[in-house]
Short mmCIF file of C-alpha atoms in Angstrom, two decimals:
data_model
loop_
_atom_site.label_atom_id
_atom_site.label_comp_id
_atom_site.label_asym_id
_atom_site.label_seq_id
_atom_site.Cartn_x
_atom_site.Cartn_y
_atom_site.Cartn_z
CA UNK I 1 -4.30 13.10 19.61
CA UNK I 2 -4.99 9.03 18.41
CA UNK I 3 -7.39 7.50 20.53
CA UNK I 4 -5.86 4.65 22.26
CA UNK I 5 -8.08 1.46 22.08
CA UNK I 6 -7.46 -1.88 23.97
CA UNK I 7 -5.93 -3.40 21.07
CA UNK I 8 -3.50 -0.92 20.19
CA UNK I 9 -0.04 -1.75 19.37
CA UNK I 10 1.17 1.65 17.55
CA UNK I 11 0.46 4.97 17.64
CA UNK I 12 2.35 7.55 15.63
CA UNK I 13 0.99 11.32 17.05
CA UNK I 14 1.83 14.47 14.53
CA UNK I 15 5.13 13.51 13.91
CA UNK I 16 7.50 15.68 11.92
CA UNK I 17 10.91 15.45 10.88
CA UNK I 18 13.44 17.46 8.27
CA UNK I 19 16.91 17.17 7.62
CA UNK I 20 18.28 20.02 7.21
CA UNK I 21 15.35 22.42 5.09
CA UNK I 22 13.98 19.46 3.20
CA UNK I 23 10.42 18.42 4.93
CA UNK I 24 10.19 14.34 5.26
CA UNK I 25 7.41 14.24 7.21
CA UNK I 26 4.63 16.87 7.76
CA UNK I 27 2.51 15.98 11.03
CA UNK I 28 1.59 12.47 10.05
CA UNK I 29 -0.79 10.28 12.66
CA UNK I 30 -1.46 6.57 12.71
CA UNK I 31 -2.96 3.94 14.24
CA UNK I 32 -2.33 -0.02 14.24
CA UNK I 33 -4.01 -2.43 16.21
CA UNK I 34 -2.81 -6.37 17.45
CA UNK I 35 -2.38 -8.28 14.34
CA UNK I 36 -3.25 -5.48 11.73
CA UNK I 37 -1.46 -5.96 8.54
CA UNK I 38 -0.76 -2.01 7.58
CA UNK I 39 1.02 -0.67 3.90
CA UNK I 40 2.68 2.23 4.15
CA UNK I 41 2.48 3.18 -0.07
CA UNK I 42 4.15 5.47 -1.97
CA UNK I 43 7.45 6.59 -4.54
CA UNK I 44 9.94 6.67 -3.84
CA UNK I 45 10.82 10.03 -1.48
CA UNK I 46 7.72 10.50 0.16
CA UNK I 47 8.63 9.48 3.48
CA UNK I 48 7.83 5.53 4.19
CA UNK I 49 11.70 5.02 5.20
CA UNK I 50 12.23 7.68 7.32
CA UNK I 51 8.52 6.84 9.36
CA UNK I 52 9.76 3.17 9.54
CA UNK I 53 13.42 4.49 10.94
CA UNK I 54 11.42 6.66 13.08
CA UNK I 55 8.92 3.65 14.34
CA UNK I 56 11.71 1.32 14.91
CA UNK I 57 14.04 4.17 16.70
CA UNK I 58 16.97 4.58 14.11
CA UNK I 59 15.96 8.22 13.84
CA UNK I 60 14.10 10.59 16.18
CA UNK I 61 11.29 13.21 15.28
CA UNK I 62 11.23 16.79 15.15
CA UNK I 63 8.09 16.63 16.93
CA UNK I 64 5.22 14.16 18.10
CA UNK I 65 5.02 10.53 19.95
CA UNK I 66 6.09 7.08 18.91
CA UNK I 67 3.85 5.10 21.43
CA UNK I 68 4.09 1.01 21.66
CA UNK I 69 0.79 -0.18 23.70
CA UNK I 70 0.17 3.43 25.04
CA UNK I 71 3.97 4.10 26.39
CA UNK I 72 5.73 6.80 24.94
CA UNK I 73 9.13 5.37 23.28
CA UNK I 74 9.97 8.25 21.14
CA UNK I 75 13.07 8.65 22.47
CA UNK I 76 13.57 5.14 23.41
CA UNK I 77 16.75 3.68 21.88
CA UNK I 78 15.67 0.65 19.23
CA UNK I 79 16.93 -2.46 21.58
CA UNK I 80 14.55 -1.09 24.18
CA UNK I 81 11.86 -1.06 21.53
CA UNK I 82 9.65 -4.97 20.90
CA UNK I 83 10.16 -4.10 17.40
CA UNK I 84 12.14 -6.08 14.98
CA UNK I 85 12.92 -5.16 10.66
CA UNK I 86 13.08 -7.07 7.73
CA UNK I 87 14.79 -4.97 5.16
CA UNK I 88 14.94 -5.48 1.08
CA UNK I 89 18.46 -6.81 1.63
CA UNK I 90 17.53 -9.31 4.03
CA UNK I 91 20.58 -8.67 6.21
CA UNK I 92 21.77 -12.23 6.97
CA UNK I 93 25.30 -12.45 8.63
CA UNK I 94 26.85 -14.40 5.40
CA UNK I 95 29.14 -16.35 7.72
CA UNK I 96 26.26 -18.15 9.89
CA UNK I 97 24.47 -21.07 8.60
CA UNK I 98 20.23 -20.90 8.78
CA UNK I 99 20.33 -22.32 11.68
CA UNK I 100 22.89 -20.23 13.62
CA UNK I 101 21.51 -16.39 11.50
CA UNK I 102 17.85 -17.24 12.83
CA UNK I 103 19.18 -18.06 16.83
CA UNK I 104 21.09 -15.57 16.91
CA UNK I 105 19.21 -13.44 19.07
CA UNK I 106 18.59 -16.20 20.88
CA UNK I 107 22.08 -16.78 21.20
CA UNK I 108 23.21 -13.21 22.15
CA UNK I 109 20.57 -13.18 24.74
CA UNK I 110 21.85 -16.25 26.86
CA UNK I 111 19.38 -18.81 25.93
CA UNK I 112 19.78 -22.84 26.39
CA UNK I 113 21.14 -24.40 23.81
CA UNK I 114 18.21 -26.62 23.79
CA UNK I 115 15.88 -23.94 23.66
CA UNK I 116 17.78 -22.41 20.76
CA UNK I 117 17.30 -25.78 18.70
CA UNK I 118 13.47 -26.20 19.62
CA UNK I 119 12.81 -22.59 18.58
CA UNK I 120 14.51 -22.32 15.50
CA UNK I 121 13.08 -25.59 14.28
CA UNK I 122 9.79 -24.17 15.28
CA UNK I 123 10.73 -21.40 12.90
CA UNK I 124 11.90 -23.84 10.03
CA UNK I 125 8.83 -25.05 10.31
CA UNK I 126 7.06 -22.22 9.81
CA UNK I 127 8.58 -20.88 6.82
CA UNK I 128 8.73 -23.97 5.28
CA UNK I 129 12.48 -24.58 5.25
CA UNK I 130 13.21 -27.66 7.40
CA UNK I 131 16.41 -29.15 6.34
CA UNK I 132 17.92 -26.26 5.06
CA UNK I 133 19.23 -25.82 9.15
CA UNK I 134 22.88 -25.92 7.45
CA UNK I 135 23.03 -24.09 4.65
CA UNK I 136 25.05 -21.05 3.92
CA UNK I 137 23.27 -17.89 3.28
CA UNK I 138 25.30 -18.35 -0.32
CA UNK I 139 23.52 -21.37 -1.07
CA UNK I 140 20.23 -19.40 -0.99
CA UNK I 141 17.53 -18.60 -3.49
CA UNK I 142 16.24 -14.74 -2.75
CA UNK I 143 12.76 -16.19 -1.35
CA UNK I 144 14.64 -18.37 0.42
CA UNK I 145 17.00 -15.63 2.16
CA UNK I 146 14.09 -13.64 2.69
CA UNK I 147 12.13 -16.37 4.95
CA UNK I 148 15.62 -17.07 6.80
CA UNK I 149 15.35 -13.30 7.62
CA UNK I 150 11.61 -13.29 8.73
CA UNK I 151 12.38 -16.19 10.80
CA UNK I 152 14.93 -14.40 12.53
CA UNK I 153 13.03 -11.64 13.22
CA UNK I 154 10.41 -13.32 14.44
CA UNK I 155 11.67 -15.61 16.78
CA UNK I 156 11.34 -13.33 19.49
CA UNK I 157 7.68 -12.58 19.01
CA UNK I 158 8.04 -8.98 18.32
CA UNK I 159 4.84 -7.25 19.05
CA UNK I 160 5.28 -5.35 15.89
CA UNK I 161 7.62 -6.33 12.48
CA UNK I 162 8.63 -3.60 9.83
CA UNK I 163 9.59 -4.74 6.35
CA UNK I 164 11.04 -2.47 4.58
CA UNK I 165 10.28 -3.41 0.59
CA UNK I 166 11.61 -7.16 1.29
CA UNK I 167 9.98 -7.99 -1.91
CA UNK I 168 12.03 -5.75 -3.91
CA UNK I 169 14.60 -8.10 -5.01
CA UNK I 170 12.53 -10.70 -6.33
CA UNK I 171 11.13 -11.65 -9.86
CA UNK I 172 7.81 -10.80 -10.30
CA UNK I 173 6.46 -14.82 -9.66
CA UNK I 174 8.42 -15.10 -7.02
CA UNK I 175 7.22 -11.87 -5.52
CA UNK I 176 3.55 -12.60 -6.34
CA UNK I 177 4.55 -15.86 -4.71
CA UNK I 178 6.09 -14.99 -1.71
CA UNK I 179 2.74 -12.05 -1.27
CA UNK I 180 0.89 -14.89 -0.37
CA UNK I 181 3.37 -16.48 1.96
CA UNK I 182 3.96 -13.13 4.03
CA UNK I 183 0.18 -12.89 4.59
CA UNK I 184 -0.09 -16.59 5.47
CA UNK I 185 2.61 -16.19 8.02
CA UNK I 186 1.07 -13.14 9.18
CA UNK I 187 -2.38 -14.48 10.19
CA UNK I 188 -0.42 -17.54 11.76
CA UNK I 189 1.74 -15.35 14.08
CA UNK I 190 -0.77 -12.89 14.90
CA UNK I 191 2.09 -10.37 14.47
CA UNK I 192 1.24 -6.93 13.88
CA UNK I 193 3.00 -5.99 10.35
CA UNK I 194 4.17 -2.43 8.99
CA UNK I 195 5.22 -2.98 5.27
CA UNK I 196 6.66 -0.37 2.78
CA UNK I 197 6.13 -0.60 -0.88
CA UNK I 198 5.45 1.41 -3.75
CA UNK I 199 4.22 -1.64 -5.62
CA UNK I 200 0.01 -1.11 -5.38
CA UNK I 201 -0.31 -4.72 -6.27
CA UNK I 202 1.31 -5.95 -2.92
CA UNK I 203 -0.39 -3.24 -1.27
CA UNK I 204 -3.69 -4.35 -2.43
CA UNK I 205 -3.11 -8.12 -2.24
CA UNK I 206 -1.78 -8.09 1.15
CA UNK I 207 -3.41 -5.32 3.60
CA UNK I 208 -5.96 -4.93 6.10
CA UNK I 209 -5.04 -1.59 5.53
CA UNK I 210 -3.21 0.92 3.03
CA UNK I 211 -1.63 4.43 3.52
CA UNK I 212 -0.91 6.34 0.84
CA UNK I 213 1.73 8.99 1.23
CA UNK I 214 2.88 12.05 -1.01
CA UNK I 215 5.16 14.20 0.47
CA UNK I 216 5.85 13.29 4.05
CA UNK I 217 1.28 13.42 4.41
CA UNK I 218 -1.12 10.05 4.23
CA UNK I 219 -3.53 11.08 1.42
CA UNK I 220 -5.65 8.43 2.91
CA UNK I 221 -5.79 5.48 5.34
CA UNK I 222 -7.83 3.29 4.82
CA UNK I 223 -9.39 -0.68 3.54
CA UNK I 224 -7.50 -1.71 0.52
CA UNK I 225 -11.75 -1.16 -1.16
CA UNK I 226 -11.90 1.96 0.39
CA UNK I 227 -8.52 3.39 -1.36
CA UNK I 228 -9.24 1.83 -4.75
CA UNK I 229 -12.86 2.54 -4.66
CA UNK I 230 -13.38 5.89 -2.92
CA UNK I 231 -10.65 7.94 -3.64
CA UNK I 232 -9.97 10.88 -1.24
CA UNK I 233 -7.94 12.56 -3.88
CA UNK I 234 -6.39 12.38 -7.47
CA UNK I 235 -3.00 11.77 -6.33
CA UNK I 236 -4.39 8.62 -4.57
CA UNK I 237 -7.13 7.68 -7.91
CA UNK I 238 -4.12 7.77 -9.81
CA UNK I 239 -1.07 6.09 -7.98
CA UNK I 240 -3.50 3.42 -6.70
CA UNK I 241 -4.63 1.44 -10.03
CA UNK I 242 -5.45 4.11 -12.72
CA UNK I 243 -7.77 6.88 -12.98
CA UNK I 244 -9.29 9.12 -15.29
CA UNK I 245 -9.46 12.38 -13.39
CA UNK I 246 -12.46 14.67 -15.03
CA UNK I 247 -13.27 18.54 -13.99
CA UNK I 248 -16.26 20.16 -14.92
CA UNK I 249 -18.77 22.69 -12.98
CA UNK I 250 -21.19 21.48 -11.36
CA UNK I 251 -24.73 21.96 -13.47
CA UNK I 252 -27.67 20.76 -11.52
CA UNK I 253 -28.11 18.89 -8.11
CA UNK I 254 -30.68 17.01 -7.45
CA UNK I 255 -30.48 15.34 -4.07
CA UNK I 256 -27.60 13.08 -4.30
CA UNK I 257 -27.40 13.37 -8.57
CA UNK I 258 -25.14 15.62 -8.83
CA UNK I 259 -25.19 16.99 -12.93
CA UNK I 260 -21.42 18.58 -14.17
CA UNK I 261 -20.46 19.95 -17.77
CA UNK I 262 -17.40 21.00 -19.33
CA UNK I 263 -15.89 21.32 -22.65
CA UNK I 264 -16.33 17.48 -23.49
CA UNK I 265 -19.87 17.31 -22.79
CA UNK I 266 -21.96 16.26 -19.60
CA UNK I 267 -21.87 13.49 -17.11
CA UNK I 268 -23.40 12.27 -13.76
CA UNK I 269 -22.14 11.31 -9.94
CA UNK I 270 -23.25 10.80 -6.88
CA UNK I 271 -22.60 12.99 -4.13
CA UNK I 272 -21.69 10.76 -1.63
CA UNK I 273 -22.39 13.19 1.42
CA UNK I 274 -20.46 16.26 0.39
CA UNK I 275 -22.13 19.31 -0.07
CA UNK I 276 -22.27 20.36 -3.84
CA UNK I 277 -23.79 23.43 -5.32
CA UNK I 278 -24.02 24.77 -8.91
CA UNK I 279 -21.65 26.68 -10.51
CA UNK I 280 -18.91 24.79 -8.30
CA UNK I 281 -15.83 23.50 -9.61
CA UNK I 282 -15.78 19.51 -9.22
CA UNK I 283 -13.12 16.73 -9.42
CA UNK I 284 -13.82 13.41 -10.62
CA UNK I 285 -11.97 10.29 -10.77
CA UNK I 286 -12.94 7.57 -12.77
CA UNK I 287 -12.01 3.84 -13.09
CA UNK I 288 -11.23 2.69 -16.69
CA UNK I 289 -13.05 -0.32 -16.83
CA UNK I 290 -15.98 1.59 -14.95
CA UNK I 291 -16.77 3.52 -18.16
CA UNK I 292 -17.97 2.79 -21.62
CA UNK I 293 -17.04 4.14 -24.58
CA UNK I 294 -19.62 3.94 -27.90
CA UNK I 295 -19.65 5.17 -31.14
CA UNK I 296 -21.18 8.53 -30.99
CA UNK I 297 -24.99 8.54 -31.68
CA UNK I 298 -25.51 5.36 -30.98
CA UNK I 299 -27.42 5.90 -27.57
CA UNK I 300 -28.21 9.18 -25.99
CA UNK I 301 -27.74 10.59 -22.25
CA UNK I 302 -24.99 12.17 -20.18
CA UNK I 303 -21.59 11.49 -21.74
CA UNK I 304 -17.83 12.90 -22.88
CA UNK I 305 -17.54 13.02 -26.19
CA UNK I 306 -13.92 12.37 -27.87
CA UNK I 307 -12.03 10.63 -30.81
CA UNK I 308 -10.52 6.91 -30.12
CA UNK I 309 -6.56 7.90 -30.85
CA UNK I 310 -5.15 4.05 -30.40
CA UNK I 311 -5.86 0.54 -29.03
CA UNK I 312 -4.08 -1.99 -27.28
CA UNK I 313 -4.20 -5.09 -25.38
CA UNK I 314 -2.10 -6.03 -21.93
CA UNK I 315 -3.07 -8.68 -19.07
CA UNK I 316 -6.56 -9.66 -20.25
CA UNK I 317 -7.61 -6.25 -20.89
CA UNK I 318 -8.11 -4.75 -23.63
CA UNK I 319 -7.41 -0.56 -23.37
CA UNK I 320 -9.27 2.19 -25.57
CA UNK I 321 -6.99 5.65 -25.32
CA UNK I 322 -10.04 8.20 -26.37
CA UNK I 323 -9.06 11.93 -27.09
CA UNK I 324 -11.44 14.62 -25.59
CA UNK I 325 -12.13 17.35 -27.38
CA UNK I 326 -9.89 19.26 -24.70
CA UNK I 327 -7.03 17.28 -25.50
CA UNK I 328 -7.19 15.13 -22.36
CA UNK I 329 -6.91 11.31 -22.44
CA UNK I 330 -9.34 8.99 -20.94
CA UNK I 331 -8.48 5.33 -20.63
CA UNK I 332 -11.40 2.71 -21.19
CA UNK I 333 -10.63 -0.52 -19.93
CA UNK I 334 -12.66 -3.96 -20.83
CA UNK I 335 -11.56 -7.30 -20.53
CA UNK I 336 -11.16 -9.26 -24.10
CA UNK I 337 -8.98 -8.32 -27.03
CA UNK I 338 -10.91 -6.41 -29.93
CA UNK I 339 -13.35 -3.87 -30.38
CA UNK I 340 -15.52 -2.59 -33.40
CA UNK I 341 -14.03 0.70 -32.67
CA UNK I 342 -10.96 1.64 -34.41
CA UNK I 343 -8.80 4.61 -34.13
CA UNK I 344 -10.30 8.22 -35.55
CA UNK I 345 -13.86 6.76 -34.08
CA UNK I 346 -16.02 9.54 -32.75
CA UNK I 347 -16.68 7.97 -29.27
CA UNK I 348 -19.21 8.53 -26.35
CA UNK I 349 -17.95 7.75 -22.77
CA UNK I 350 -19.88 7.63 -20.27
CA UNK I 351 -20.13 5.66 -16.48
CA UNK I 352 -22.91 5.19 -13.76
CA UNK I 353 -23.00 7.95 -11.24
CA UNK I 354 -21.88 5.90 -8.48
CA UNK I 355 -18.54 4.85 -10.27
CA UNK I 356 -17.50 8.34 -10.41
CA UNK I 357 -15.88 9.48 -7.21
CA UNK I 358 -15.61 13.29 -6.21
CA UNK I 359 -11.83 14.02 -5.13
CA UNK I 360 -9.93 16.36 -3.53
CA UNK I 361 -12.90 17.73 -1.63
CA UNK I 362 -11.45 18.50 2.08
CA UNK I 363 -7.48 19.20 3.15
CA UNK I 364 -5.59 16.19 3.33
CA UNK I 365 -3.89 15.64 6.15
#
């Protein structure tokens, strides 16, 4: 059971659903409160569709509670939810102008003509598209289209807005663009938004908070910091920027050092309030530009010793692919674009303690 608190706009309780034998969702459980901007993050088939179907009533679980501010709509039908979508094809009726696609509701629902005008320029307004009242959906850029189709969907003042990849069709400046935009509008409307994407730099960029899913279970929910930074798991380490994800046995603990080995050599973490003892297998993931790699014998301590197999540079950063003696890769990551070390380079990497993140310590769920 989700405790309800005052704020509370969603709650999603243990839902499941399967079509057919194939499990889509597997007793997922979520929270969002008034104005809460939450990701729902993952590839494709893991389940964000069918849990934003199932929030907006276009399908019905197998089991478990779809509640909008504490009352149970599970079975609601999706006109009787104060819900509204925004999906990746925007959706626009192609023979309405801007004007007459973001009133319709408006229109459908009875409302004075003069009412209808004020609102939608209210709407023009704040999506930044006054003048464009008569233009055809046609005449259109995609960002354009796209704000024409937020408007719409919020001119009622939803209490809670899917958006179902509406990024997707964009070039990347326009979508980095139009990140900003959604957020902006967000904050202004006080609207509580459920986004899908499987992009981790919108998810990042944009949310008060991210959930990861992997087949039809969140990995984790949490701060966009907390996801990146503390890992629950190597799925999430991995999907969620990139991770180096070491195993070793655990050698020595002393308080909240916690000392591993394996067939690359030694290293160091911290604990960070799980219960380690030695001889225990351990997990570790590990940020590429959180570690260093050195020529070997250069400086002594804890580290993984391996051969540099190539180099290359992409977005600022340049990226050392080392070779461990197990035939693993680890990925260094530093911003510039050369190195003294060249490939064939017997390397050292190594990290401080609390950069390394123990992961898949408890049963997701």
């Amino acid at each position: 059971m989700v405790t309800l608190l005052n704020d509370t706009i969603l709650q999603l309780e243990d839902i499941h659903k399967s079509f057919g034998d194939t499990k889509v969702l597997d007793g997922i459980s979520l929270t969002a409160r008034q104005g809460e901007f939450i990701t729902l993050l993952g590839s494709s088939g893991c389940g964000k569709t069918t849990t934003l179907r199932i929030i907006a009533g276009l399908e019905s679980p197998d089991s478990g509670r779809v509640l909008l501010e504490g009352k149970d709509m599970t079975q609601a039908e999706p006109n009787k939810r104060d819900v509204n979508t925004v999906f990746q094809n925007y959706a626009l009726f192609p023979h309405m102008n801007v004007e007459q696609n973001i009133g319709y509701s408006l229109k459908i629902r009875r409302a004075a003509k003069e009412e209808i005008r004020r609102r939608v320029g209210e709407m023009l307004q704040l999506v930044q598209l006054e003048g464009y009242e008569k233009r055809m959906p046609g005449e259109l850029s995609g960002g354009q289209k796209q704000r024409v189709a937020i408007a719409r969907a919020v001119i009622n003042q939803p209490k809670l807005l899917l958006l179902d990849e509406p990024l997707g069709a964009l070039d990347l400046q326009l979508r980095r663009q139009m990140q900003q935009e959604l957020k902006r509008l967000q904050k202004k409307l006080g609207i509580t938004f459920i986004y899908i994407t499987h992009d981790q730099e919108e998810a990042l960029n944009m949310s008060d908070r991210i959930a990861v899913m992997k087949d039809g279970v969140f990995q984790q929910v949490g701060t966009p910091s907390q996801v990146y930074d503390a890992p629950k798991t190597a799925y999430v380490a991995q999907f969620v920027g990139t991770a180096n994800i070491v195993r070793g046995v655990v050698d020595r603990v002393d308080g909240e050092r916690v000392t591993f080995r394996n067939e690359d050599g030694t290293g160091e973490f911290l604990s960070r309030g799980y219960g380690f003892a030695p001889g225990e297998p351990v997990a570790l993931a590990i940020r590429g530009e959180q570690a260093q790699a050195e020529k070997a014998g250069e400086k002594t301590g804890p580290g993984l010793f391996g051969t540099v197999k190539e180099k290359s540079f992409s977005g600022g950063m340049l990226r050392i692919c080392v070779e461990l003696a197990g035939g693993q890769e680890f990925i260094c990551s530093r911003h510039g674009i050369d190195s003294e070390l060249a490939p064939g380079d017997r390397v050292r990497l190594s990290w401080e303690p609390g950069s390394a993140c123990p992961v898949d310590r408890e049963e997701v769920r």
